[in-house]
Coordinates of C-alpha atoms and ligand atoms in Angstrom, one line a residue:
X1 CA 0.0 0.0 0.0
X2 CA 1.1 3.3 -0.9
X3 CA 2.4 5.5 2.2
X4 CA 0.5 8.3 2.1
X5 CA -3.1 6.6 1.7
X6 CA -5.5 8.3 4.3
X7 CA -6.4 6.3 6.9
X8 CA -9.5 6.9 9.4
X9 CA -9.7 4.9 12.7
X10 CA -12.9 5.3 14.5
X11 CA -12.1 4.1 18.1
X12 CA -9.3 6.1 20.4
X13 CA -8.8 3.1 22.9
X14 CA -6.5 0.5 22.9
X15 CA -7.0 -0.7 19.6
X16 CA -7.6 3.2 18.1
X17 CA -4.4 4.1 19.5
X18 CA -2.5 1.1 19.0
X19 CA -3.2 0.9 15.4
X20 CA -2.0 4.3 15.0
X21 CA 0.9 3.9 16.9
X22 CA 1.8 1.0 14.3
X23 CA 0.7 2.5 11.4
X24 CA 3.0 5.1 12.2
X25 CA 5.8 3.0 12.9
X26 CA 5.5 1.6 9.8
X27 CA 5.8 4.6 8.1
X28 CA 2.1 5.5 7.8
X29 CA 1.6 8.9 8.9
X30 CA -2.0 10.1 7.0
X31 CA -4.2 8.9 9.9
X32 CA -6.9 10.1 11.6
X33 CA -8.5 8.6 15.1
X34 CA -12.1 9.8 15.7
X35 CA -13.4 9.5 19.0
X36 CA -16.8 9.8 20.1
X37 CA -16.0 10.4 23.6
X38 CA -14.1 13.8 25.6
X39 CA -11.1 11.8 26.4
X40 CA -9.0 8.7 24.5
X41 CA -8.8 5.4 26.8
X42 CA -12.1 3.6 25.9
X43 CA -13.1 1.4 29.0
X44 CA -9.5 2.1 29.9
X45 CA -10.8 4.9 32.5
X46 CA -9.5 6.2 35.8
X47 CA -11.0 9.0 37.0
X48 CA -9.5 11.2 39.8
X49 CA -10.4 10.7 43.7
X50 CA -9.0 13.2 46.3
X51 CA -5.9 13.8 43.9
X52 CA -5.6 10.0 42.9
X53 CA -6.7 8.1 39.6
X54 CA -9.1 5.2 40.2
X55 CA -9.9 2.6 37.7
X56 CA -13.1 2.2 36.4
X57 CA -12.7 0.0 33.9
X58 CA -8.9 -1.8 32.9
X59 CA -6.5 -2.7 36.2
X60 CA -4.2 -5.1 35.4
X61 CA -2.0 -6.1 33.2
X62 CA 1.0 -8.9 32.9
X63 CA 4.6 -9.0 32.0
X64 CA 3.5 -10.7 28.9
X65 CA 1.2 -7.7 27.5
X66 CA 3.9 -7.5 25.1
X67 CA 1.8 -5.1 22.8
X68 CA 1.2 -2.3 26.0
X69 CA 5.1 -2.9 26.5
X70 CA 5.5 -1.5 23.0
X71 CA 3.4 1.7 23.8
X72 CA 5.3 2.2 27.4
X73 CA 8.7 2.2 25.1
X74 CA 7.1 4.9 22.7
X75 CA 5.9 7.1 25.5
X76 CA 8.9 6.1 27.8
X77 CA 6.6 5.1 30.5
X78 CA 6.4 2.5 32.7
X79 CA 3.9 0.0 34.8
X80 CA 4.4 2.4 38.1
X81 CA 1.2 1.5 40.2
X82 CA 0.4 0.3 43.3
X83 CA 0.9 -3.8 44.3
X84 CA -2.1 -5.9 43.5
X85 CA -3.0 -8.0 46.4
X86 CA -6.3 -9.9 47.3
X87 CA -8.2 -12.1 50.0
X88 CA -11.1 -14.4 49.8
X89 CA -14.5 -14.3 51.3
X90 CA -17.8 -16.6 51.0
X91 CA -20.9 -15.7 50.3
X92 CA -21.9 -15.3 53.9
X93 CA -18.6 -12.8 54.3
X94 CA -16.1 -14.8 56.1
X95 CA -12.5 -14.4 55.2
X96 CA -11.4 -17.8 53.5
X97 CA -8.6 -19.5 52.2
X98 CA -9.7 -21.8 49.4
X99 CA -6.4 -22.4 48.0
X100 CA -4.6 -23.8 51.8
X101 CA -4.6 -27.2 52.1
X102 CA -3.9 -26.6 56.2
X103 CA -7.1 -24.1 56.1
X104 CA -9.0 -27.0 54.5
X105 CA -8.2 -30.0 55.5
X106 CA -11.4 -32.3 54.4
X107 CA -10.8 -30.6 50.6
X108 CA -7.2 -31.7 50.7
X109 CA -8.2 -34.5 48.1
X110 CA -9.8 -32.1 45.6
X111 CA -7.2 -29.7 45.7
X112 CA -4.1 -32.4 45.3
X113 CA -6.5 -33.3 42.6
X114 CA -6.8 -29.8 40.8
X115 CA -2.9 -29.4 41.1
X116 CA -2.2 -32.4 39.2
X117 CA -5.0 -31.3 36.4
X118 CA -3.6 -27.8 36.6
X119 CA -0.1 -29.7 35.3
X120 CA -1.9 -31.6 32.4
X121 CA -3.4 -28.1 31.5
X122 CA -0.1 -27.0 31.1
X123 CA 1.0 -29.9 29.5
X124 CA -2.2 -30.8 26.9
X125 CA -2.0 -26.4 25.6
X126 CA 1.9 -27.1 24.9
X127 CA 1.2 -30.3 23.0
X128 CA -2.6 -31.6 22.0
X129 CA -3.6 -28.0 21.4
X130 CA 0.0 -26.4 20.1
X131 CA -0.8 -22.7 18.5
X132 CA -3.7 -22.1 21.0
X133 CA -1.9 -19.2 21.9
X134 CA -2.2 -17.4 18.9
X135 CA -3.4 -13.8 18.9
X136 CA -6.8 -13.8 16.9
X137 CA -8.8 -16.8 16.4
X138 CA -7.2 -17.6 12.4
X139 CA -8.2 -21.1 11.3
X140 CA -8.7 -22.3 15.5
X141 CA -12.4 -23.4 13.9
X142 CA -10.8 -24.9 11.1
X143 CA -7.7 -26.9 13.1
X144 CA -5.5 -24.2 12.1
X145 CA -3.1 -22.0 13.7
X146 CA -1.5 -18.8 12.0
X147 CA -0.6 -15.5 13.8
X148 CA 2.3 -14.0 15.7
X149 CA 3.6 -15.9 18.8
X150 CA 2.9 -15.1 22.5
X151 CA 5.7 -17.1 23.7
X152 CA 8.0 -14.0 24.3
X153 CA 8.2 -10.4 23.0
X154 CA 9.7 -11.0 19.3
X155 CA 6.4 -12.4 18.8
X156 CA 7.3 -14.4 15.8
X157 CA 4.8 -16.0 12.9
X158 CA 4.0 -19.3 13.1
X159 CA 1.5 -21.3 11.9
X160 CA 0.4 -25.2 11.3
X161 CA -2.0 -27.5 10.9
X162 CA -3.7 -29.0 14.6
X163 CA -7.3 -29.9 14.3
X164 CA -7.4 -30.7 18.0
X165 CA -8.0 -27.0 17.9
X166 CA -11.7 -27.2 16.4
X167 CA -12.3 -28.4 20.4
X168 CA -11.9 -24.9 21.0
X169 CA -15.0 -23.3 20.0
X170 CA -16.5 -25.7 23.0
X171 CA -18.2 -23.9 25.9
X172 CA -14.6 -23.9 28.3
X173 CA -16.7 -26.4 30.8
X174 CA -17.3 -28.9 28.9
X175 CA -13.7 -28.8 27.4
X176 CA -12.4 -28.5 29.9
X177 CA -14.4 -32.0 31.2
X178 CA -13.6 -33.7 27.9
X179 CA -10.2 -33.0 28.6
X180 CA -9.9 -34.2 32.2
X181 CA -9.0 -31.1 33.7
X182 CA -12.4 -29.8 35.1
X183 CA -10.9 -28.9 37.9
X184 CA -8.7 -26.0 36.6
X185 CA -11.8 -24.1 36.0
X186 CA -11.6 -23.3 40.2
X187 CA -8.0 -21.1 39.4
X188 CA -9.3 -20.1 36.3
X189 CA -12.4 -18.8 36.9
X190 CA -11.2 -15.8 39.0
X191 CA -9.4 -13.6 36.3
X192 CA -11.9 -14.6 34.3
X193 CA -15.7 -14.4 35.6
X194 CA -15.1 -12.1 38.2
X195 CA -13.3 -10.1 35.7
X196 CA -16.6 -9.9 33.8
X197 CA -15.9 -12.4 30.5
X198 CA -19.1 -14.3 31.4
X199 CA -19.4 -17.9 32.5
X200 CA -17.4 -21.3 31.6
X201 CA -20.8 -22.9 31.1
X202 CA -21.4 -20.3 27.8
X203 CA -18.4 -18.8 26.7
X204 CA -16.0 -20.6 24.2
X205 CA -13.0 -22.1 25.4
X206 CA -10.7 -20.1 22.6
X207 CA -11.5 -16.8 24.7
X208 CA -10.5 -18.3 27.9
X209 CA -7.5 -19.5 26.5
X210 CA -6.3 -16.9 24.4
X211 CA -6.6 -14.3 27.7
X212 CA -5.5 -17.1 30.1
X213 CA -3.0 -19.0 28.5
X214 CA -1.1 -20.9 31.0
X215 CA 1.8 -18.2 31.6
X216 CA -1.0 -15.4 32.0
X217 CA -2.9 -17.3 34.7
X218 CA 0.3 -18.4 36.5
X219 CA 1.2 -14.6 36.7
X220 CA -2.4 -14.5 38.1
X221 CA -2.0 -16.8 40.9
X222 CA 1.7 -15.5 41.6
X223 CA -0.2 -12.1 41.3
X224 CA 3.0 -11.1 39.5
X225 CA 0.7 -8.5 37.7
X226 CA 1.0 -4.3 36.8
X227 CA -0.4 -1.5 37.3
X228 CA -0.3 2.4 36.1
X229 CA -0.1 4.9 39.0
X230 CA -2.0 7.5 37.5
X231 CA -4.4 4.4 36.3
X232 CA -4.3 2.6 32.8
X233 CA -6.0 5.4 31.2
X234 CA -3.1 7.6 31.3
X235 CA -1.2 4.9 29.1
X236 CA -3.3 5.7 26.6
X237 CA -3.3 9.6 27.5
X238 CA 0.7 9.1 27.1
X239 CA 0.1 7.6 23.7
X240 CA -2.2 9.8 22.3
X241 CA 0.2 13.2 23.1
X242 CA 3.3 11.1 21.4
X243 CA 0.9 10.1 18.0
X244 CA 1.6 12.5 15.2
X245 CA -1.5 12.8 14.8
X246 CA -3.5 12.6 18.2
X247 CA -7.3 11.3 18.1
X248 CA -9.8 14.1 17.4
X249 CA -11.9 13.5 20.5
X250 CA -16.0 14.5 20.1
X251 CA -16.2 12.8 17.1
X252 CA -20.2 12.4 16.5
X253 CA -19.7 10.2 13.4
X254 CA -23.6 10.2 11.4
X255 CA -22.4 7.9 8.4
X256 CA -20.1 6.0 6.6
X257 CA -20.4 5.3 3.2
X258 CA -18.2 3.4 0.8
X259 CA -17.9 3.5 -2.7
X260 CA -15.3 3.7 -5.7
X261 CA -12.6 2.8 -3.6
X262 CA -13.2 5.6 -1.6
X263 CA -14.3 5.9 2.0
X264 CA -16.5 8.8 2.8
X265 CA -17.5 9.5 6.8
X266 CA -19.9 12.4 7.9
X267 CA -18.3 13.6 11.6
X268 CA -20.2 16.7 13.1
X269 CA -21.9 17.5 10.0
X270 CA -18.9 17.4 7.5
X271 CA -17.8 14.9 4.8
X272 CA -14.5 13.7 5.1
X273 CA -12.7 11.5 2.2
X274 CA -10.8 8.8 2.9
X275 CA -8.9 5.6 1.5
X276 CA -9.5 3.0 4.2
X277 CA -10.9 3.1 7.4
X278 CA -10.4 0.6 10.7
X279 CA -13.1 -0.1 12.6
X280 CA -12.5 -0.4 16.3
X281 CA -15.5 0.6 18.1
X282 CA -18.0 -1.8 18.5
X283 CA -19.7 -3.5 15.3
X284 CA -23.4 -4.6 16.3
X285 CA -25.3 -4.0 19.6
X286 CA -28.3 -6.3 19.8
X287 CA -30.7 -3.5 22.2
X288 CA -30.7 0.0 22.7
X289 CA -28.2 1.4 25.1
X290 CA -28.8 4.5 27.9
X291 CA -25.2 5.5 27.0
X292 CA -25.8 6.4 23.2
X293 CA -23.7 3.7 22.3
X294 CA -24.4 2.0 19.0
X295 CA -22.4 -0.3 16.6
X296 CA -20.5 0.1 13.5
X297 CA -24.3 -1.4 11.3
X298 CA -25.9 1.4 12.5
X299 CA -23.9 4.2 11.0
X300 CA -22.2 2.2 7.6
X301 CA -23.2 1.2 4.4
X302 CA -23.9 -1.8 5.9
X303 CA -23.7 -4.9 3.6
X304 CA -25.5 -8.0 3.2
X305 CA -22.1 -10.2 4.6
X306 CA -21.4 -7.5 7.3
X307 CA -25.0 -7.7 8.6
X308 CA -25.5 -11.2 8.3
X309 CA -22.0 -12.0 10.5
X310 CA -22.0 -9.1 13.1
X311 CA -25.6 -9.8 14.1
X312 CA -24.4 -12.7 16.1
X313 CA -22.5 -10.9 18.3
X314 CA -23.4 -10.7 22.1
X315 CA -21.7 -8.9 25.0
X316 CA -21.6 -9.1 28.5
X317 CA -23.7 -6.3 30.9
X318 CA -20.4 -5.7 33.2
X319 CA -21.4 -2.9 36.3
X320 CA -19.3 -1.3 38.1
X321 CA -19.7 1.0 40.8
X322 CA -17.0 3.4 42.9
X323 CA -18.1 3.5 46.3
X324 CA -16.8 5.7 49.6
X325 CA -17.3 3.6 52.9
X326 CA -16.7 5.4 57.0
X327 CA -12.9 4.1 57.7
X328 CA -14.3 1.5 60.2
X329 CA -15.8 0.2 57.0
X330 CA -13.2 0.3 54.9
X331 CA -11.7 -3.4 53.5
X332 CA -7.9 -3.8 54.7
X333 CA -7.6 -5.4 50.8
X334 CA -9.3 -6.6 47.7
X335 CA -11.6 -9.7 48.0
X336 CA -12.6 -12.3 45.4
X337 CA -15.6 -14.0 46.2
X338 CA -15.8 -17.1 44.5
X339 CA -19.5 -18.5 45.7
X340 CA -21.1 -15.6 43.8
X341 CA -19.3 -16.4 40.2
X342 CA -21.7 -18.5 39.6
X343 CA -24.8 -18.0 36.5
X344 CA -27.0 -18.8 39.9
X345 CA -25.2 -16.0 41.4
X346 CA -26.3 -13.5 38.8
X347 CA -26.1 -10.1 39.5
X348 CA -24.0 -10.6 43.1
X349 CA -20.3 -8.8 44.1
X350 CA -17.7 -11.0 42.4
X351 CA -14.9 -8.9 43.3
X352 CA -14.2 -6.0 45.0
X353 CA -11.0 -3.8 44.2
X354 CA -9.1 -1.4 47.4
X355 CA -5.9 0.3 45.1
X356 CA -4.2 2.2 47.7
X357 CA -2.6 0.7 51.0
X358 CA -1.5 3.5 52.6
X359 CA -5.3 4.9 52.3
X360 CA -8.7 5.0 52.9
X361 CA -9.9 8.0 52.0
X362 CA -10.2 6.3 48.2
X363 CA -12.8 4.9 46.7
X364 CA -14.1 1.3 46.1
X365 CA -14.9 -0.3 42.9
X366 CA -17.4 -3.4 42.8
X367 CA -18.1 -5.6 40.0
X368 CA -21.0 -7.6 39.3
X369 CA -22.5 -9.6 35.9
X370 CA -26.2 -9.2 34.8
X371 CA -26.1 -11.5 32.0
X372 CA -25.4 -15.3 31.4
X373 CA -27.1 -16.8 27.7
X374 CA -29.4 -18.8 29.3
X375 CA -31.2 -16.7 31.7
X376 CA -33.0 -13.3 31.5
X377 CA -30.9 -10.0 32.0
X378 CA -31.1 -8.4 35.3
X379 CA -31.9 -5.0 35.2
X380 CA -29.0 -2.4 36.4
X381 CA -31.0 -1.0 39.0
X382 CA -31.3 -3.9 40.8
X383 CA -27.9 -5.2 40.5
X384 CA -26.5 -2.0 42.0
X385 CA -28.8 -2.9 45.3
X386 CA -28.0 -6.2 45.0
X387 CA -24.3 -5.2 44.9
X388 CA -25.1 -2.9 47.7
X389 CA -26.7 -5.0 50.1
X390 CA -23.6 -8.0 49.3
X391 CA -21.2 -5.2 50.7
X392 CA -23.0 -4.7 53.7
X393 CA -22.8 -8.7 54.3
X394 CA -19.4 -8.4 53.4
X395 CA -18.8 -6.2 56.6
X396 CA -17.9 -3.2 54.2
X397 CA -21.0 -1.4 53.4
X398 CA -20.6 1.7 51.7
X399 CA -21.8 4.8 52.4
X400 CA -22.1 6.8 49.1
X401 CA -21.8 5.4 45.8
X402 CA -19.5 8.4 43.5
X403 CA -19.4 6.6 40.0
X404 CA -21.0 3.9 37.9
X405 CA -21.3 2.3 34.6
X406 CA -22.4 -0.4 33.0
X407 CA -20.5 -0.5 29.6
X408 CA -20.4 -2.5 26.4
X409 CA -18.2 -5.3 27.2
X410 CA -16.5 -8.2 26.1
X411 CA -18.1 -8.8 22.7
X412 CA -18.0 -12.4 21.6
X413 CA -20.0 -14.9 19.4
X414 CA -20.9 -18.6 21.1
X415 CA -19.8 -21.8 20.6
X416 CA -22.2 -22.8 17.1
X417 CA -21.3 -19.8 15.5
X418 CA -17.3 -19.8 16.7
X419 CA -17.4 -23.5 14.9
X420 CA -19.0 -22.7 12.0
X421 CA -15.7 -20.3 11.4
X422 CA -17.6 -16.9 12.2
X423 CA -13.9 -15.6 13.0
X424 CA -12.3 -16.9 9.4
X425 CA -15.3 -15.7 7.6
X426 CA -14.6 -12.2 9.1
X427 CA -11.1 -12.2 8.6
X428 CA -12.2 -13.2 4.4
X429 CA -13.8 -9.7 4.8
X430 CA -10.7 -8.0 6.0
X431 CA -10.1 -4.9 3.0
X432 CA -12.8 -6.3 1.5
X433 CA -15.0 -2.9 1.3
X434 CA -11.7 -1.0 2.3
X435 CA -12.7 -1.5 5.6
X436 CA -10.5 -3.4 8.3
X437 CA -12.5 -4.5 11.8
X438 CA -10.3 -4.5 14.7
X439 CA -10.9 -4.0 18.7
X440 CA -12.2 -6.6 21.4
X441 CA -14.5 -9.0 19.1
X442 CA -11.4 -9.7 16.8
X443 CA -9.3 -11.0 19.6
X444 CA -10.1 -10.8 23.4
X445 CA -11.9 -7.8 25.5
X446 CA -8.0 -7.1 27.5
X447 CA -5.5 -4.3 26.6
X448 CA -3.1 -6.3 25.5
X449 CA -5.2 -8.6 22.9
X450 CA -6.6 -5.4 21.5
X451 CA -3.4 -3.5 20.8
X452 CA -2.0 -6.8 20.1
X453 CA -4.5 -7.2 17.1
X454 CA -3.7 -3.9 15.9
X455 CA -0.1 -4.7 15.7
X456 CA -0.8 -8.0 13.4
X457 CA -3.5 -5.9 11.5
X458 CA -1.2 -3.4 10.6
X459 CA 1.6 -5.8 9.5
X460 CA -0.6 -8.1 7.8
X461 CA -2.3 -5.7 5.4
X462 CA -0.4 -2.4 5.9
Ligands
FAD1 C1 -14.4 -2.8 34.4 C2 -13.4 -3.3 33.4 C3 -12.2 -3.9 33.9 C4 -11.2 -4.3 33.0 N1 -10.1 -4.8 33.4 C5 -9.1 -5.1 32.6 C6 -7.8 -5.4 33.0 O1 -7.6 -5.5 34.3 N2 -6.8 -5.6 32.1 C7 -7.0 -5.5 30.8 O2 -6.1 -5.7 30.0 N3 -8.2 -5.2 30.3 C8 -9.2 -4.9 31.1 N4 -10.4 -4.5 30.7 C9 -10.7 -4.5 29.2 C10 -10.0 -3.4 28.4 O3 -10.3 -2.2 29.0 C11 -10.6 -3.5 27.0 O4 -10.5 -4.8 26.5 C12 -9.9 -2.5 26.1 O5 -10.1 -1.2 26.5 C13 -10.5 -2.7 24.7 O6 -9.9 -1.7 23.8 P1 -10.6 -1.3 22.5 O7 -9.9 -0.1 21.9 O8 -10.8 -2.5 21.6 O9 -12.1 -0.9 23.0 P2 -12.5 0.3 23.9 O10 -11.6 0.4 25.1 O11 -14.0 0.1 24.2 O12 -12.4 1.6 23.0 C14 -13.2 1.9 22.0 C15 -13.3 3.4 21.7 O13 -14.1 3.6 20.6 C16 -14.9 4.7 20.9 N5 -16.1 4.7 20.1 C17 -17.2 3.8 20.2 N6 -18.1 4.1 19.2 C18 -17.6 5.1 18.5 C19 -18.0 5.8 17.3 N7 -19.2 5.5 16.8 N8 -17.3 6.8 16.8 C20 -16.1 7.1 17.4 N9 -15.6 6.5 18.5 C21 -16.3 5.5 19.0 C22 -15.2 4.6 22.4 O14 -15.7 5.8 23.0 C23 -13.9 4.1 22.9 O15 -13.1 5.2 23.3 C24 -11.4 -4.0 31.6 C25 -12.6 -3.3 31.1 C26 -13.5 -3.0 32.1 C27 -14.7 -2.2 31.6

């Protein structure tokens, strides 16, 4: 492709930026990000507290996010936040320890047990399902592998031939209980339910995998994880002021149309011309949102293949809320609570998240699913008092809520549609009406997979 073809990126998140980070990099310097929002960052967003940034949305990250690493190098930054640490309770809001044999001495069996499946996890990804790790989903539905490595940062092609990796578009249960390692899903399922990817019991085992590959979740457990001091918003902040071009924030995009090679997008009432465009923000929502938030089909030219594919995509309803508790209140860490990760447990605290050690005058953040396929959505107002009422049992009831939102997340497709090749029918479509698709659905709802995509976008077609 020529150098100087204009490029338009709707999206300034991860993805947004990521992609014009590599574009530029690459020598590809006639881009433009729109965003619809007042600031870049996406669900990336840490607002300020008493002087101190709190995360809304994005945490954690690991010393594999090799594609964030690339964006701290560019902005000379660095993962500068505070330690993660956590606790467990139960449902009933008694400190636990699930994990301590001496602490449970009649579950000793079962966990022996989940240690030695936890091992043939490890072992099974490495060999039965080689190129599992792949960012993107290439081929996986077709027992194929091709991508960019995630063994280490050179992040290196490979591909190959595995159809072992068809098995991946199962729901991760009942994978994970063909494979004999059923148990695993008790280590897994913290970074991932309570982290608000929905339940094993629904979502395909590729997502899990591709997140929580086995390095990823032992970083977990070790809680050898990173955070951003002034939140993981301003990593994206940092990027945006070192882009050539930074991302033109209220962006109120009312159409995109495509036609003799051209791309033409209406943004606050003028026509702009363009060669290409990437799509980062989301490309279908299946109900109307309170936040304005609509997809990609409701603004293009949609065609026929776009409509028919991106209508099967589902998200999860993730809340969050920032709550202030009296100090006598306030909980001396983070807690997990496993008991309400379940799709019984709809709409309870999974997790709740203390930043600051040397504090409490900070906030809280809760997080709670309304969602799972099978059952009817919970509406927000009564997960928020459900959420409310589970602090109290918790012993940490707050006493002002400051922030909330319930955002678009983790867009996915399920397991009939994943093996009916949804992901290599949309990568056919990749340029196809000039238009690239990119962000979250093409990869995994995490920093890392996003930019990550961006990165292998840009080099693949760029
Ligand atoms: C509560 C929560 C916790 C999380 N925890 C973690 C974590 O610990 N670690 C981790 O790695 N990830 C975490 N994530 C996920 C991570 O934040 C996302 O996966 C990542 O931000 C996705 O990047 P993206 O650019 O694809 O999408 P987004 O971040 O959603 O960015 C999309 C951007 O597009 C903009 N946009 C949308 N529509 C339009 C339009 N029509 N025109 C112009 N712009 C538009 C949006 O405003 C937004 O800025 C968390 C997210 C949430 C909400």
């Amino acid at each position: 492709m020529e150098k100087d073809i204009r490029i338009c990126i709707i999206g300034g998140g991860p993805a947004g930026l990521s992609a014009g980070m590599y574009l530029e990099k690459k020598g590809y310097e006639n881009y433009t990000i729109l965003e619809r929002l007042d600031r870049v960052g996406g669900k990336c967003w840490s607002p300020t507290y008493n002087g101190r940034r709190y995360e809304m949305g994005a945490i954690m990250g690991v010393p594999s996010y090799y594609a964030v690493h690339d964006v701290e190098e560019f902005c000379g930054i660095t993962h500068d936040g505070p330690k993660l640490n956590r606790n467990y309770k139960n449902a009933k809001g008694d400190v636990i320890e699930p994990f301590e044999p001496k602490k449970n001495i009649s579950k000793i069996p079962r966990l022996l047990k989940m240690k030695k499946q936890t091992k043939k996890l490890g072992e099974i990804l490495e060999t039965k399902y080689k190129g599992y790790d792949v960012n993107g989903h290439r081929g996986v539905a077709e027992g194929r592998y091709e991508g960019f490595s995630q063994q280490n940062a050179k992040r290196e092609p490979v591909s190959g031939i595995n159809p072992n990796l068809k098995d991946l578009a199962m729901p991760f249960k009942d994978w994970c209980e063909m494979n004999g390692v059923e148990l695993t899903q008790d280590v897994w399922i913290g970074p991932f339910t309570s982290f608000g990817y929905g339940y094993f019991d629904e979502i395909p085992a590729a997502y899990v995998l591709k997140y929580l590959d086995f390095q990823t979740t032992m970083n977990f457990v070790k809680v050898n994880l990173w955070t951003w001091k002034d939140g993981t918003q301003s990593i994206w902040e940092h990027l945006n002021d070192h882009l050539k071009n930074p991302a033109r924030l209220n962006s109120t995009i009312e159409k995109v149309e495509r036609k003799d090679g051209k791309v033409y997008v209406t943004v606050n009432g003028e026509v702009e011309e363009y060669d290409k465009i990437i799509v980062t923000a989301p490309l279908y929502i299946p109900n109307k949102r309170d936040d304005g938030q609509i997809g990609m089909v409701d603004y293009f030219d949609t065609r026929d293949d776009e409509m028919e594919l991106f209508s099967k995509i589902d998200y999860e309803r993730y809340d969050v809320l920032a709550v202030e508790t009296k100090p006598e209140d306030h909980p001396e860490i983070s807690y997990y609570v496993f008991e309400n990760m379940t799709p019984q447990t709809l709409g309870h605290l999974m997790v709740y998240y203390r930043r600051w050690k040397d504090t409490k005058d900070q906030v809280i953040t809760t997080y709670a699913l309304r969602k799972h396929k099978n059952s009817k959505e919970i509406p927000y107002e009564e997960c928020k008092q459900t959420v409310l009422k589970d602090l109290q049992t918790m012993h940490n009831p707050a006493s002002n809520v400051v922030n909330e939102w319930s955002v678009y997340y983790f867009p996915h497709v399920f397991s009939d549609d994943y093996a009916a090749g949804w992901y290599d029918k949309v990568e056919a479509m990749q340029g196809k009406y000039d238009t690239f698709y990119a962000g979250e659905i093409m990869s995994f709802g995490d920093m890392d997979e996003t930019a990550e995509y961006s990165r292998e976008l840009v080099e693949r077609f760029f």
